[in-house]
Amino acid sequence: MDNSYEPIIVGFLCNWCSYRAADLAGTSRLHYAPNMRPIRVMCSARVEPQFVLKALREGADGVLIAGCHPGECHYVDGNIKTLRRYELLKRMLRQLGIEEERVQLVWAAASEGNVLADAVNRMTEQLRRLGPLRWRETVLGEDGRTVEHVDDTMAKEV
Amino acid sequence: MSEERVGVYICHCGSNIAGTVAVEEVSQWAAGLPNVVVSRDYKFMCSSLGQELVEKDIKELGLTRVVVAACSPHMHERTFRATCERAGLNPFLFEMANIRELDSWATDDRVAATQKAKAMVSAAVRRVIHHQPLQLLPVNINPNTLIVGGGIAGITAALEIANAGYHVYLVEREPSIGGHMAQLDKTFPTLDCSACILTPKMVDVAQNKNITLLSWSQVEAVEGYVGNFTVTVRKKARHVNEEKCTGCGICIEKCPKRVIDEVFEAGLGYRKAIYRPFPQAVPKYPVIDTASCIFFQRGKCKACQMFCPAEAIDFEQQDQILKLEVGNIILATGYDTFDPRRIPQYGYGRLANVFTSLEFERMVNAAGPTGGRIVLRDGVTTPKSVAIIHCVGSRDKNYNEHCSRVCCMYSLKFSHLLHERLPDAQVYEFYIDIRATAKRYEEFYHRILEEGTRFIRGRVAEVTDAARLPGEEGKLIVQYEDTLIGKQRRLPVDMVILSVGMEARRDSRELAQIFGLGCEYNGFFIERHPKLDPVNTMTEGIQIAGACQGPMAIPEAVAQGAAAAARVLSLISQGTVMMEPVRAHIDAEKCSGCRICNNLCPYNAIVFHEDRKVSEVITALCQGCGACVAACPSAAITGAHFTDEQVMAQIEGMLWDVQPQFAVTSTETR
Amino acid sequence: MKYGYYPGCSLERNAAAYHQSAMAVAGPLGIDLIEIDDWNCCGATEYFSINLLPAYALVARNLALAQHQGVSDQLVAPCSACFLNLTKTDRYMADSPKLAADINEALAAGGLHYTPGSVRVRHLLDIIVNDVGYDVVAARVSKPLIGLRVAAYYGCLIVRPGYGGMLDDPEHPTIMDKLLRVLGAEVVDFPLRTQCCGGHMTQISQEVAYEMIRRLLKNAADYEADVIATACPMCQLNLDAYQANVNQFFKTDYMIPVLYFTQLMGLAFGAPPDELGIGKEFVDARPALSKIGVAMPSSGTPRRSETSKEALPMPRLEEE
């Protein structure tokens, strides 16, 4: 793996908690990996699986979804919906041959700038070790047709 | 290809951004992005000159979209939207890229920061092209207000709003208002009698025509949004008919069942099963504690009913469920003290003569369980030496890291009261720092110094009764380190007072969930901005005031109560408030009637039309979370200002530098 | 449940009662304690004061044997000092690759090798309370120790520093108290429950040691304990064997027997006293134990409760 590889993470931050946490990290001059490129949504529940897949397809090496702690969602239980979708999305990603660490869901309250910073640092380090995603090769296979990945973890679950 | 004309403005923010991000480079690069007609960089975009730059360009260059790359939208989105509006451009045709808080301030890697800034600008440019002009939505404000919590903060807020001529519902879960302030004896630094300054306000609340006092009541559910809340309140059964009760108190006298009063007397005194928390209770009607009442537990007694001259006892009384329509809510639910049983080394609960500050407060109160006599747990012996330990449960990584702000002052107050009542007693204060930060506090401290209290700087390791040296038998031994002389010592005393810290209420998280608020890790409610907005919350229409926001003393709580009231009055006097148009909308043509969205909405804002078999969003109720937008399998729901096209374009823009190499050729044309 | 078992030197002689009673209760609790073959002394505290590397290697040899013999990945040590030495060595080897290399070089001379972290060392109290559980213990109690006032003495080594993780609160542990309560005993408060018994000070400076022992005995006597329960042979030895010396030195007359918690468990399970090593202690336990079997109503009130009308109520402490 060449040393200059820096993973790119697209981050979906919810307006009320995690985006404010990121703001707070910046205001507190907490330095963390600049690899996460943030997109603001009103609630993590707005994040569709299509957004995640789009980001990965367009060249991102990972996607971070950040929401409020369960019980503290500004919209009551949006983050729970996100959690549900995320669990299902993870299964699908496994079938496509995409490693679990590439799409992560974290909770960060508005006062927890350090939590978000730590999450970004952690994820960046994990993705550095995993290497670039290269969707075309990983998911589509050489001739551009989707490759069926045999996922033995799925077999065990059922 | 779009015909939009985009103007891009990169702010230096002095050196805040320019110090890390190569702003001129970004600006020049942005000029080459599709649809960008002009790209500038400027020192302070939010200044009037900066804003004029934008306005000028909109008018002269016919810009149809504006992007400003600067600080956080939470800081200046409103500012720049107003700029666009002044120049005749719809304020929602504007997008902000946060290259300060989320970029230049978060890293010192200049190359990476510049690259990230370009990504964010590119994302913003691509997104803004898809923006639609939107209008703010007017919302009417119901002039009624709900205040939860009848302590000093809640009482202050209630009186301010009521005196301004608007109606207030004050909900208090104890039988009387007054809160913790009613338990105190004297208040620092003036040594005013707490009840004397509080009870007139309590009476004002009772007599004010504009305040509906709902004591012995709790909020169970909250629905709605700012200006239009529907609150479900359970008015618990007192089993005393308020219309008939004269407050004579005979029922209390005659009640044969005595129990320990854990709430008002802090476990140090007793009350009856039918009781008023304290003589000056407002309202004056007693309450039957059904868990202790002999009739409710075993079917016998009924002494209160027999002796009541007004026939006001009603064992059949039921809880009442009330639905209140209010426009604003203020939470003033107060605090709980730290439970020193969590620090077993201090012996609270095992060693009889270790007291908490709240217990001591009740002891010293003339209306308290000992009539104001300072005695040991046997109720008889006066202590000759008292140790007061500061910072119990505060300033301690093992329990609470925060400083509870009031304990130094009340500890000094105790020292004064001890000298007053027991002139021969020796008082020791074990402190880390003496925090006497407000008006006249330091002067109070100097006064106490002159009264002969011994101050020892050092934390106490343990309080024990295991005597070791002569003179220790039968006493409580405080083992401590005196940091100013650098020695470990043992001090035998008769009584130990633990200055316990202030914590959030034990059930603050449940309460936050009911109201849809956020809580900090330690349970205090989160304010909108710690410096500039301590009473507002992230939820429009809900304010917080007093110790539920953080540890504070009475003057701060009063100030916050008044501040919250001012906020509420401001909204009420505006009458109508403009809400962000970030809402969902269902395209009836595309809706297949699957109803997946119906149950997703936390505000029940989606209705299903049986006749047409389509769902519809009630715009007024929708808060714009986007959960339904994401879930719709037919993509029939649009989330205004966060549409699929906008977010997808933003994603593409974010990945401007990797997209050409890695992106899969898209099968869609857009 | 199978565990590797490291009795340590004390359990062979001084603390034979601990070993006997541990074996007696292991069966009913469903645990199988399989002694490590050819184990050696852990060096207690002495060796570490003299020469560190051989001291660590001495301990590591036991870990290596445990790993090699593969009875279980868990090793149980009833003696607190052995427990401390074993967990400390394992942890230090894991933290310092150089130390691990040096030790393994020494072990290689005997054809052994230890990979740090391969064996998890537990104290006997730990596995009974956490792995077996209070419910199982309660189910085996056929002769509850009703009316016996017991002071639970943890000693200083089990609850801190916690090389393998914290077993309980270091200032105010309660697991043994809970265990004894489950056996039906009346567990008295014992504030000095984690104070040092003096350790080997009995050999070095008698005055210091006697004073430390005296404090513990006084505390137990103040709270009117009939018996002190311990989990460490050193504590038991000091409090028991030197009780007469303390009495002579300070002109006191303490007569508090000191038993192992496993002996009390055995009694509660219905085993006869001599199968549990009772009767071998210096301060004879049998007079105090004559209380058991007599069904006395459990008072439940603390010693100092006054029912005077003027007394202020005490705050409630949760029964653990």
Tab-separated table of C-alpha atoms in Angstrom, chain B residues 260 262 267-270 341 344-345 348-352 355 359 363 370 375-380 462 465-468 473, chain C residues 169 171-172 189-193 195 211 214-215 218-219 222-223 303-304 306 308-318:
chain	number	residue	atom	x	y	z
B	260	ILE	CA	-39.851	9.566	57.825
B	262	GLU	CA	-37.451	11.706	52.849
B	267	GLY	CA	-34.775	11.999	55.874
B	268	LEU	CA	-34.040	13.721	59.156
B	269	GLY	CA	-37.563	14.362	60.346
B	270	TYR	CA	-41.027	12.914	60.274
B	341	ARG	CA	-23.472	6.765	50.009
B	344	PRO	CA	-18.347	4.740	51.485
B	345	GLN	CA	-15.101	6.104	52.958
B	348	TYR	CA	-22.542	8.324	55.561
B	349	GLY	CA	-25.245	5.880	56.552
B	350	ARG	CA	-22.924	3.774	58.681
B	351	LEU	CA	-21.573	6.360	61.064
B	352	ALA	CA	-24.400	8.045	62.878
B	355	PHE	CA	-24.670	14.411	57.983
B	359	GLU	CA	-29.769	17.333	56.525
B	363	MET	CA	-31.474	20.723	61.451
B	370	THR	CA	-34.933	19.713	65.957
B	375	VAL	CA	-27.459	18.087	67.915
B	376	LEU	CA	-25.929	14.747	67.125
B	377	ARG	CA	-27.949	11.866	65.734
B	378	ASP	CA	-29.084	10.902	69.246
B	379	GLY	CA	-31.155	14.056	69.197
B	380	VAL	CA	-29.740	15.261	72.484
B	462	GLU	CA	-11.794	8.949	55.154
B	465	ASP	CA	-14.775	5.519	64.030
B	466	ALA	CA	-11.885	3.074	64.310
B	467	ALA	CA	-10.031	4.811	67.112
B	468	ARG	CA	-6.332	4.387	67.255
B	473	GLU	CA	-12.372	6.836	71.295
C	169	ASP	CA	-14.621	-1.383	45.024
C	171	GLU	CA	-12.350	1.202	49.430
C	172	HIS	CA	-15.520	-0.582	50.322
C	189	ASP	CA	-19.903	-3.667	59.441
C	190	PHE	CA	-16.107	-3.834	59.463
C	191	PRO	CA	-14.663	-0.492	58.345
C	192	LEU	CA	-11.059	-1.694	58.338
C	193	ARG	CA	-11.939	-4.462	55.923
C	195	GLN	CA	-6.516	-2.467	55.878
C	211	GLU	CA	-0.261	-2.383	66.268
C	214	ARG	CA	-4.492	-4.757	67.156
C	215	ARG	CA	-6.414	-2.187	65.108
C	218	LYS	CA	-10.276	-3.845	67.978
C	219	ASN	CA	-12.463	-2.885	65.038
C	222	ASP	CA	-16.102	-2.862	68.501
C	223	TYR	CA	-18.633	-4.173	66.042
C	303	ARG	CA	-25.421	-2.547	67.185
C	304	ARG	CA	-25.821	1.067	68.164
C	306	GLU	CA	-31.109	3.527	70.228
C	308	SER	CA	-34.868	6.912	72.213
C	309	LYS	CA	-37.656	9.230	71.176
C	310	GLU	CA	-35.362	12.142	70.531
C	311	ALA	CA	-33.016	10.317	68.197
C	312	LEU	CA	-32.963	11.524	64.595
C	313	PRO	CA	-33.530	8.861	61.938
C	314	MET	CA	-30.506	7.361	60.205
C	315	PRO	CA	-30.237	7.417	56.425
C	316	ARG	CA	-31.023	4.068	54.841
C	317	LEU	CA	-28.174	2.040	53.439
C	318	GLU	CA	-29.016	-0.407	50.685
